[in-house]
Coordinates of N, CA, C and O in Angstrom, one line a residue:
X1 N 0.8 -1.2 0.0 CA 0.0 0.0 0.0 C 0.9 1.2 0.0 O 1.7 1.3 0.9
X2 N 0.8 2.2 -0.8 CA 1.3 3.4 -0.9 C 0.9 4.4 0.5 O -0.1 4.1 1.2
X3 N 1.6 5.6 1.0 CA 1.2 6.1 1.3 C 0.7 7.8 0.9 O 0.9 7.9 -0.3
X4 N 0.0 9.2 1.3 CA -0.2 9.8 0.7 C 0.6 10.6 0.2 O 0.3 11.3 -0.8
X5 N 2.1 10.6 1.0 CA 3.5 11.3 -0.1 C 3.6 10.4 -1.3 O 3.7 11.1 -2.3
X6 N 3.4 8.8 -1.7 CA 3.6 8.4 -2.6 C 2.7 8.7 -3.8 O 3.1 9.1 -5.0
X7 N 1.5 8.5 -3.3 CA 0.5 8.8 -4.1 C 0.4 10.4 -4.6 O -0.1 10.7 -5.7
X8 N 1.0 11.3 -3.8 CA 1.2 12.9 -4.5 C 2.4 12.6 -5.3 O 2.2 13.1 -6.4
X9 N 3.0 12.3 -5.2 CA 4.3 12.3 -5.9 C 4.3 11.7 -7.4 O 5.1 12.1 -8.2
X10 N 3.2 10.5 -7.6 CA 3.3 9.9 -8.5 C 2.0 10.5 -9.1 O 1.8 10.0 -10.2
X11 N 1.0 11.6 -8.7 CA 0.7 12.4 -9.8 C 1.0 13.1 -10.6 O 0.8 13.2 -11.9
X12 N 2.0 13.9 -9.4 CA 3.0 14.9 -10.1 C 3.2 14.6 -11.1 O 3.1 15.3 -12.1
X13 N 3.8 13.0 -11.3 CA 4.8 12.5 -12.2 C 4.1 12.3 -13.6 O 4.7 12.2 -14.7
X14 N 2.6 12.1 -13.5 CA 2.0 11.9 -14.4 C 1.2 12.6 -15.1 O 0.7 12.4 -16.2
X15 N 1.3 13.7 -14.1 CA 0.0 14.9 -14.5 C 0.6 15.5 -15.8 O -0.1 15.1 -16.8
X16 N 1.4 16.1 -16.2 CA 1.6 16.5 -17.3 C 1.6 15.6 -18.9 O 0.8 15.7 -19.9
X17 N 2.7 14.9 -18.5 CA 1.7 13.5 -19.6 C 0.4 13.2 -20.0 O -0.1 12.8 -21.1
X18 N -0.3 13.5 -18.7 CA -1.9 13.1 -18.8 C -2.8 14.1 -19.4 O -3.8 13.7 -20.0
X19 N -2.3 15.4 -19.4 CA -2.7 16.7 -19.6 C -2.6 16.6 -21.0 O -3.6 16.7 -21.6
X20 N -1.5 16.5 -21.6 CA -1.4 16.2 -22.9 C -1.9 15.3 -24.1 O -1.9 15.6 -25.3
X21 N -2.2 13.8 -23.2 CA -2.9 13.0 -24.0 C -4.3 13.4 -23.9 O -4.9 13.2 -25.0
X22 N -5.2 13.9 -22.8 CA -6.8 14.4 -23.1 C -6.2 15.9 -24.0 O -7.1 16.3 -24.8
X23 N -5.4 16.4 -24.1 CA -5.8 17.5 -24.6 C -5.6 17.3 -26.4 O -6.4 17.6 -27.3
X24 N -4.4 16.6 -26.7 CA -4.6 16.1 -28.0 C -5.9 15.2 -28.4 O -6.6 15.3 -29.5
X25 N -6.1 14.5 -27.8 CA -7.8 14.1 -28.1 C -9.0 15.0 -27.6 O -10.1 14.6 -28.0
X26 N -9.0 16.0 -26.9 CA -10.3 16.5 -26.8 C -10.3 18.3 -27.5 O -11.2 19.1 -27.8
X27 N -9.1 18.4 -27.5 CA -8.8 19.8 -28.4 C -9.0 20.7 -27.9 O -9.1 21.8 -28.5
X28 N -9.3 20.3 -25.9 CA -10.1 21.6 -25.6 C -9.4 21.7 -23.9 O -9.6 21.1 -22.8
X29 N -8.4 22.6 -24.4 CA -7.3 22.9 -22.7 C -8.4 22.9 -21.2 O -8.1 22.5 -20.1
X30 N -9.6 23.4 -21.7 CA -10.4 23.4 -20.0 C -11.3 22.1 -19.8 O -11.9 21.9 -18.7
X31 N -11.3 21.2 -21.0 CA -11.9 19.7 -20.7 C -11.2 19.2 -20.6 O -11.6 18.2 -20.1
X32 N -9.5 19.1 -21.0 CA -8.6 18.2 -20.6 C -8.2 18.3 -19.2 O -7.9 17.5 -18.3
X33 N -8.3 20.0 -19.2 CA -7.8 19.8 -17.6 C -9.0 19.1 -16.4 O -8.7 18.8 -15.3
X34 N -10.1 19.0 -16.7 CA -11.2 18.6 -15.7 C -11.1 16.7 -16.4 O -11.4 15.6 -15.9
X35 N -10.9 16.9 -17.0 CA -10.6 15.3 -17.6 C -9.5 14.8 -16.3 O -9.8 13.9 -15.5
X36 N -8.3 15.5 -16.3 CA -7.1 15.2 -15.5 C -7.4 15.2 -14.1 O -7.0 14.5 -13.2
X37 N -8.0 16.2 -14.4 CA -8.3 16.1 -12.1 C -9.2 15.4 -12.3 O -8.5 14.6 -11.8
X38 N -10.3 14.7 -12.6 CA -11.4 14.4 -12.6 C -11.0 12.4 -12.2 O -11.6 11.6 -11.5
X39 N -9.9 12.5 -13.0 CA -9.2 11.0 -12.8 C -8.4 10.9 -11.6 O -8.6 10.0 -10.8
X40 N -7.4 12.1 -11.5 CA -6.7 12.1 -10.6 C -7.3 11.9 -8.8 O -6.9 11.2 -7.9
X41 N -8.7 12.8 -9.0 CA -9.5 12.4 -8.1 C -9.8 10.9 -7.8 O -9.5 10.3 -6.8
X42 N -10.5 10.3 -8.9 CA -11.0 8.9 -8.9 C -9.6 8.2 -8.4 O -9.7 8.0 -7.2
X43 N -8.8 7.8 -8.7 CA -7.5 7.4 -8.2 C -7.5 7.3 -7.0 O -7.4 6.3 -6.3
X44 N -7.5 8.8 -6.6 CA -7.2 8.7 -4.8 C -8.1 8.1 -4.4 O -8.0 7.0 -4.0
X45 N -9.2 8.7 -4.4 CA -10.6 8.1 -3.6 C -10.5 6.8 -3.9 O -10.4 6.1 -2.8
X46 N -10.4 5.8 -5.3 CA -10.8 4.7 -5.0 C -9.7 3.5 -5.0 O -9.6 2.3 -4.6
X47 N -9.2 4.3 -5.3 CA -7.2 2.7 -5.6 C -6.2 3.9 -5.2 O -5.4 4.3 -6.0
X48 N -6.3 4.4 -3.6 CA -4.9 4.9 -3.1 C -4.8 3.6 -2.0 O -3.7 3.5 -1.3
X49 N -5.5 2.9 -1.8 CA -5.0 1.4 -0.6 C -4.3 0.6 -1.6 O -3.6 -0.4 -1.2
X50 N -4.5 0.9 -3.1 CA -3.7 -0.4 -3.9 C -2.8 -0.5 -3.4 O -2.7 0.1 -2.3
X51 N -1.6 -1.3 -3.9 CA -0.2 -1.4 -4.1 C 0.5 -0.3 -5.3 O 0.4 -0.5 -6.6
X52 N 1.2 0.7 -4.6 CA 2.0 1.8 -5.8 C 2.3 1.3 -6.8 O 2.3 2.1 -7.7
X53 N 2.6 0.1 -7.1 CA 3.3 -0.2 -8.5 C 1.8 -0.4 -9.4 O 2.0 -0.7 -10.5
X54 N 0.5 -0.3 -8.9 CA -0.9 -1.2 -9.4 C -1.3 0.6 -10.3 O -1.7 0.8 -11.4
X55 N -0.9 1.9 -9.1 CA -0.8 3.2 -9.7 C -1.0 3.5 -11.3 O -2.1 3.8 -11.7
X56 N -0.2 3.4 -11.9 CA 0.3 3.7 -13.5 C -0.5 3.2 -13.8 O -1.6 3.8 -13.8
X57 N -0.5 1.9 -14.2 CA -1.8 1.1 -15.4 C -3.2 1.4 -14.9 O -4.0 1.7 -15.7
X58 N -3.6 1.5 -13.7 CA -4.5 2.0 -13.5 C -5.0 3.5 -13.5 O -6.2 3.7 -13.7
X59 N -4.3 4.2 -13.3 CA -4.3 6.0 -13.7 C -4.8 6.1 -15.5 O -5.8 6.7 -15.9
X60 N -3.9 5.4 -16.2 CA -4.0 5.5 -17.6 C -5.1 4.7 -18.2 O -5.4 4.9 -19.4
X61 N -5.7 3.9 -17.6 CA -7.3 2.6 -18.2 C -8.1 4.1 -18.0 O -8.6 4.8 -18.9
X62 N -8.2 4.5 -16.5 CA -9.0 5.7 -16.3 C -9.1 6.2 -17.0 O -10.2 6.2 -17.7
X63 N -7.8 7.4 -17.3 CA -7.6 8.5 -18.1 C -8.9 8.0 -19.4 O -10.0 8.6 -19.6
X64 N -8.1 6.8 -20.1 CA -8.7 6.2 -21.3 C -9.9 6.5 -21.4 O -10.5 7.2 -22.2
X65 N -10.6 5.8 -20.1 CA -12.1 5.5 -20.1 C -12.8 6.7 -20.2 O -14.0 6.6 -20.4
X66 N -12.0 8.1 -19.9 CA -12.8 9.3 -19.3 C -12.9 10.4 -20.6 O -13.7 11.2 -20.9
X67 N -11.6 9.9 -21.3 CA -11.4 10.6 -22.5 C -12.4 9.8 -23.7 O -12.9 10.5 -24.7
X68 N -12.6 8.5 -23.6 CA -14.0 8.0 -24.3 C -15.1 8.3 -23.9 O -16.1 8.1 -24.7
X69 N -15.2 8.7 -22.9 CA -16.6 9.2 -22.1 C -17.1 10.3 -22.6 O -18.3 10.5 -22.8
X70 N -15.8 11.2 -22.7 CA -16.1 12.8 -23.0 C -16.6 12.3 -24.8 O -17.8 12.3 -25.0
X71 N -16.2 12.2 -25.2 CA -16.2 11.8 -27.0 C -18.0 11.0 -27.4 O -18.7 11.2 -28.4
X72 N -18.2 10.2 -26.3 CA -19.2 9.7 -26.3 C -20.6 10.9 -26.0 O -21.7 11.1 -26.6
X73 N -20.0 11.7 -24.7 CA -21.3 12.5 -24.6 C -21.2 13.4 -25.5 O -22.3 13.6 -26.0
X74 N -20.2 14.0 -26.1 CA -20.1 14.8 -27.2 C -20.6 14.8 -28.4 O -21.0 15.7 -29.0
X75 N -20.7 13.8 -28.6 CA -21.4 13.3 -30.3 C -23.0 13.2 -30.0 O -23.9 12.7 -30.7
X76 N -23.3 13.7 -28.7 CA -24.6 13.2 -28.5 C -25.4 14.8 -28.5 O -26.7 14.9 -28.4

């Protein structure tokens, strides 16, 4: 289990990466950034008791799923 320096630390590390993949797919700097926190939230709240190494692949399925989500309500 991580603790909450680990889990800040390894946002840090991702947040910008992350920021850049919603924003090249959603083309839009103020829905990528609520895309980003919006995961980063889900993270903490629901898989900060994982195990840190479980972090990464799980941060980025999210990201994935939130960035098809947005695309999904969009076309609607």
């Amino acid at each position: 289990m991580g603790s909450a320096g680990e889990l800040n630390a390894f946002l840090a590390s991702v947040e910008k990466r992350a920021y850049s993949m919603a924003l090249v797919s959603v083309k839009n700097p103020d829905d990528a950034l609520d895309i980003v926190q919006d995961v980063m939230l889900t993270l903490a709240r629901k898989y900060a008791q994982k195990p840190a190494a479980q972090w990464r692949p799980l941060f980025y399925r999210i990201l994935r799923n939130r960035i098809t989500d947005w695309h999904r309500s969009a076309t609607v």
